[in-house]
Amino acid sequence: MANVKIDNVIKRYGSLQVMHGVNVDIEDGEFVVLVGPSGCGKSTLLRMLAGLEEISEGTVSIGDKVVNDILPKERDIAMVFQSYALYPHKTVYDNIAFPLKMAKRPAAEIEQKVTNAAEILDLTKYLKRYPKELSGGQRQRVAMGRAIVRDPQVFLFDEPLSNLDAKLRVTMRVEIKELHQRLGTTIVYVTHDQIEAMTMADKIVVMRDGRVEQIGSPLDLYDNPGNVFVAGFIGSPSMNFVHGKIEVKDGKKAFVSDGGLTLPLPETTAAEGQSVTYGIRPEHIQIGDTGVKMQVVVVEPTGSETQIFAKAGNDLIDALVKDRVMAKPRSEIGFIIDPKDVHLFDRKTEKRI
Amino acid sequence: MRKQSPIVGIIFWTVVSTLTLFPIYWLFVISVKPAVQLFSTPDVILSDPFWGNYAKVWGDRLLRSYMLNSVIISTGNAILCTILGFFACYALSRFKMSGKESIFFWTITNRMAPPAVFLLPLFLLMTQVYTIGEWRLLDTQIGMILVYCTFNLPFAIWTLRPTVDGIPKELDEAAFVDGASSWKVITEIVFPLCRPGLAVTLILTWVFAWNEYLLAATLTNFNARTLTTGLSEYVTTTGTEWGIMATISVFTLIPALIVFGLVQKHIVAGLTFGAVKG
């Protein structure tokens, strides 16, 4: 186990700069998820941690040792790739044993560690099979087995679940989380799926265009997103955004959208006349007669929940409620918004107010 | 849809197989006939074989040394081309370098001109440039291995490139992270995965060298003379010894048939490698 420090890391491909001074501190034993849309630089950052990409500027330290110029094999890390990267000509046993053989460990130790890893990952009966004879989930477990036998200081996961179907993804998510609890090793995990990030991470690093947008615990990011991007990225379904201005009505500040819709506002430091983006999560909206009057556009029942898309003027807002709402399209509905659930962002800087 | 009768297939493949195999059979028939019977009415059915030609060829020390030369030169050339070709392809596939595709194309330009064009320069190089004291590269086994490499190495690179490119780079990266050195990545991961392509390259370069006549006839004299050039010694001003030539041809065919038979499975896999996404 070790802490990891990414200090002002910059990455350039020729004249193109793709990473702009990234700083992340990862505590010993922490499960950190790098999340962001495609092309945000999360995989590049992970590959720099692994030693598979050069670092143009800045430093990466693992366990207080700067590893910029250290070969991957000397970094004491293990990595699970998106494609699993299993060696197709080797059996499951030989795949898992490979890192130990490379480290020239004694045969007895190799056998004991492989057997142990296979037991942890429920792979014992597949040890003689080749990767092509395994299902996606089993291949994923072999890749994890290959990582855990080395007992590394840090595990790196590069979108390991994205090739699996939805059901298997949930199962494997639990297995990885359990594995972390059992081994207590520092994990850096890359995903573009914010649900994975929310459910697995101790700490989430949200990235966009080679920059860190916000770092925090899953609930911290959910409750206090630092900007519009993080607010929209974290949470499913995504947060509703309405653009408008702060106006004073009857001596009190109120939010009035560009389309003229007035929405409840919490205590705010936003000034009168300031252009703001109003954010409210769909699951924080209740249905009731006393709410803001909207016109139903689409109702999507999923059994356990109902998602209602409604609009007032040009503003489209969706609500997610536990009740089974039988509203018809074009009928009127009331959306109750509790001011304490509202997030306000400056429209120009997109930063939280 | 009406199922086609298997008879049509059987007839078709019988005709194709006969057309393909009959010349080989005919070669064998000629090789087991005494000279006097060769120009009488042709007899397709083999009866009362005469093994005198085989005894003569096998008993001829010179021909045995030609055969040994052919085996050494073809095998040496095939192994050298395949190994060098593999490393060249690995470098072209995995390393960043400017003008990579131009280098790749440039290698094949060697094969664009007819080999006869290279005869004189090669002869001069082997007799006047590559010499150590009295020793010359001309008429040596190593000389012929290197000459064939000039022509077969570009071919090997072109054949192996798709195979090496087809091995995902993530496997190299996974092995690096797993603690492997560059050498181990090549020998433990990439090389074994290239086996089908390597088998195809090995056999084709071997066959090219084995069958080659023009360069061998010009650049060898006695010490490194190969079986194909030995064959021509039986075309003389006083006549052609067809029986002996047929026997030598049968001897020439046997190793090729054995090698093809052994690696046939890999050849089929190699030629279709990368044809579909696995």
Short mmCIF file of C-alpha atoms in Angstrom, two decimals, chain A residues 102-257:
data_model
loop_
_atom_site.label_atom_id
_atom_site.label_comp_id
_atom_site.label_asym_id
_atom_site.label_seq_id
_atom_site.Cartn_x
_atom_site.Cartn_y
_atom_site.Cartn_z
CA MET A 102 8.73 -12.41 -14.35
CA ALA A 103 9.72 -11.59 -10.77
CA LYS A 104 11.49 -14.99 -10.66
CA ARG A 105 9.56 -16.15 -7.60
CA PRO A 106 10.05 -19.79 -6.47
CA ALA A 107 7.68 -22.32 -8.09
CA ALA A 108 6.06 -23.26 -4.77
CA GLU A 109 5.28 -19.63 -3.98
CA ILE A 110 3.85 -19.09 -7.47
CA GLU A 111 1.55 -22.07 -7.13
CA GLN A 112 0.40 -21.04 -3.67
CA LYS A 113 -0.32 -17.44 -4.71
CA VAL A 114 -2.09 -18.39 -7.94
CA THR A 115 -4.24 -20.94 -6.12
CA ASN A 116 -5.05 -18.38 -3.46
CA ALA A 117 -5.99 -15.70 -6.01
CA ALA A 118 -8.09 -18.20 -7.95
CA GLU A 119 -9.98 -19.05 -4.76
CA ILE A 120 -10.62 -15.38 -3.94
CA LEU A 121 -11.92 -14.77 -7.47
CA ASP A 122 -13.77 -18.08 -7.84
CA LEU A 123 -11.59 -19.19 -10.75
CA THR A 124 -10.25 -22.47 -9.38
CA LYS A 125 -12.09 -24.69 -11.87
CA TYR A 126 -11.03 -22.57 -14.85
CA LEU A 127 -7.28 -22.59 -14.23
CA LYS A 128 -6.52 -24.91 -17.15
CA ARG A 129 -8.70 -23.03 -19.64
CA TYR A 130 -7.57 -20.49 -22.20
CA PRO A 131 -9.01 -16.94 -22.20
CA LYS A 132 -11.10 -17.62 -25.31
CA GLU A 133 -12.95 -20.34 -23.38
CA LEU A 134 -14.11 -17.89 -20.68
CA SER A 135 -17.04 -15.48 -20.42
CA GLY A 136 -16.49 -11.72 -20.17
CA GLY A 137 -16.91 -11.69 -16.38
CA GLN A 138 -14.48 -14.60 -15.95
CA ARG A 139 -11.90 -12.88 -18.15
CA GLN A 140 -12.29 -9.78 -16.06
CA ARG A 141 -11.64 -11.81 -12.93
CA VAL A 142 -8.53 -13.38 -14.48
CA ALA A 143 -7.24 -9.88 -15.22
CA MET A 144 -7.86 -8.97 -11.58
CA GLY A 145 -6.18 -12.19 -10.46
CA ARG A 146 -3.10 -11.28 -12.47
CA ALA A 147 -3.08 -7.95 -10.66
CA ILE A 148 -3.62 -9.17 -7.11
CA VAL A 149 -1.01 -11.98 -7.06
CA ARG A 150 1.71 -9.37 -7.15
CA ASP A 151 0.48 -7.71 -3.98
CA PRO A 152 1.30 -4.31 -5.48
CA GLN A 153 1.36 -0.93 -3.77
CA VAL A 154 -1.28 0.48 -6.12
CA PHE A 155 -3.93 -1.06 -8.38
CA LEU A 156 -4.79 0.77 -11.56
CA PHE A 157 -8.09 0.01 -13.31
CA ASP A 158 -8.73 1.42 -16.79
CA GLU A 159 -12.48 1.25 -17.48
CA PRO A 160 -12.50 -2.44 -16.54
CA LEU A 161 -16.27 -2.90 -16.70
CA SER A 162 -17.12 -1.11 -19.92
CA ASN A 163 -17.06 -4.30 -22.02
CA LEU A 164 -19.53 -6.11 -19.78
CA ASP A 165 -23.32 -6.15 -19.98
CA ALA A 166 -25.31 -4.10 -17.49
CA LYS A 167 -26.11 -6.96 -15.11
CA LEU A 168 -22.57 -8.30 -14.98
CA ARG A 169 -21.26 -4.78 -14.49
CA VAL A 170 -23.22 -4.48 -11.25
CA THR A 171 -21.91 -7.84 -10.03
CA MET A 172 -18.30 -7.00 -10.88
CA ARG A 173 -18.67 -3.58 -9.27
CA VAL A 174 -19.54 -5.27 -6.00
CA GLU A 175 -16.67 -7.74 -6.43
CA ILE A 176 -14.10 -4.99 -6.99
CA LYS A 177 -15.40 -3.07 -4.01
CA GLU A 178 -15.23 -6.21 -1.87
CA LEU A 179 -11.72 -6.88 -3.12
CA HIS A 180 -10.67 -3.41 -2.06
CA GLN A 181 -12.18 -3.88 1.38
CA ARG A 182 -10.39 -7.22 1.73
CA LEU A 183 -6.96 -6.12 0.46
CA GLY A 184 -6.99 -2.48 1.50
CA THR A 185 -4.68 -1.57 -1.39
CA THR A 186 -4.74 1.91 -2.91
CA ILE A 187 -6.85 1.84 -6.09
CA VAL A 188 -6.98 4.35 -8.93
CA TYR A 189 -9.94 3.56 -11.14
CA VAL A 190 -10.87 5.22 -14.41
CA THR A 191 -14.41 5.28 -15.72
CA HIS A 192 -16.74 7.49 -17.74
CA ASP A 193 -19.72 6.06 -15.88
CA GLN A 194 -20.65 8.34 -13.02
CA ILE A 195 -22.76 5.61 -11.37
CA GLU A 196 -19.62 3.46 -11.08
CA ALA A 197 -17.78 6.45 -9.67
CA MET A 198 -20.48 7.24 -7.13
CA THR A 199 -20.93 3.67 -5.94
CA MET A 200 -17.29 2.64 -5.66
CA ALA A 201 -15.17 5.65 -4.81
CA ASP A 202 -13.90 7.00 -1.52
CA LYS A 203 -12.89 10.02 -3.53
CA ILE A 204 -13.89 11.15 -7.03
CA VAL A 205 -11.75 13.25 -9.34
CA VAL A 206 -13.93 14.84 -12.02
CA MET A 207 -11.94 15.75 -15.13
CA ARG A 208 -12.67 17.71 -18.29
CA ASP A 209 -10.36 18.67 -21.17
CA GLY A 210 -7.19 17.72 -19.30
CA ARG A 211 -8.10 19.64 -16.14
CA VAL A 212 -9.42 18.60 -12.75
CA GLU A 213 -12.84 20.17 -12.26
CA GLN A 214 -13.44 19.02 -8.70
CA ILE A 215 -12.20 16.48 -6.17
CA GLY A 216 -14.32 15.19 -3.34
CA SER A 217 -16.29 12.35 -1.82
CA PRO A 218 -19.24 11.09 -3.92
CA LEU A 219 -21.85 12.71 -1.69
CA ASP A 220 -19.87 15.93 -1.42
CA LEU A 221 -19.81 16.22 -5.22
CA TYR A 222 -23.49 15.37 -5.38
CA ASP A 223 -24.48 17.88 -2.71
CA ASN A 224 -22.03 20.67 -3.47
CA PRO A 225 -20.96 20.58 -7.11
CA GLY A 226 -18.39 23.29 -7.70
CA ASN A 227 -19.54 24.20 -11.19
CA VAL A 228 -22.15 23.52 -13.84
CA PHE A 229 -20.09 20.73 -15.45
CA VAL A 230 -19.72 18.72 -12.23
CA ALA A 231 -23.37 19.37 -11.33
CA GLY A 232 -24.47 18.02 -14.70
CA PHE A 233 -22.04 15.11 -14.75
CA ILE A 234 -22.67 13.74 -11.27
CA GLY A 235 -26.13 12.34 -10.62
CA SER A 236 -28.50 10.35 -12.77
CA PRO A 237 -30.73 11.57 -14.28
CA SER A 238 -28.74 14.71 -14.86
CA MET A 239 -29.47 17.96 -13.02
CA ASN A 240 -31.96 20.38 -14.63
CA PHE A 241 -30.49 23.73 -15.62
CA VAL A 242 -32.52 26.86 -16.29
CA HIS A 243 -30.88 30.12 -17.36
CA GLY A 244 -32.19 33.39 -16.00
CA LYS A 245 -31.61 36.37 -13.72
CA ILE A 246 -31.93 37.35 -10.09
CA GLU A 247 -34.72 39.85 -9.66
CA VAL A 248 -36.23 41.48 -6.59
CA LYS A 249 -39.97 40.93 -6.18
CA ASP A 250 -41.86 42.28 -3.18
CA GLY A 251 -38.53 43.12 -1.51
CA LYS A 252 -37.28 39.53 -1.88
CA LYS A 253 -34.78 38.04 -4.31
CA ALA A 254 -36.32 35.68 -6.88
CA PHE A 255 -35.10 33.70 -9.86
CA VAL A 256 -36.79 34.55 -13.16
CA SER A 257 -35.85 32.42 -16.16
#
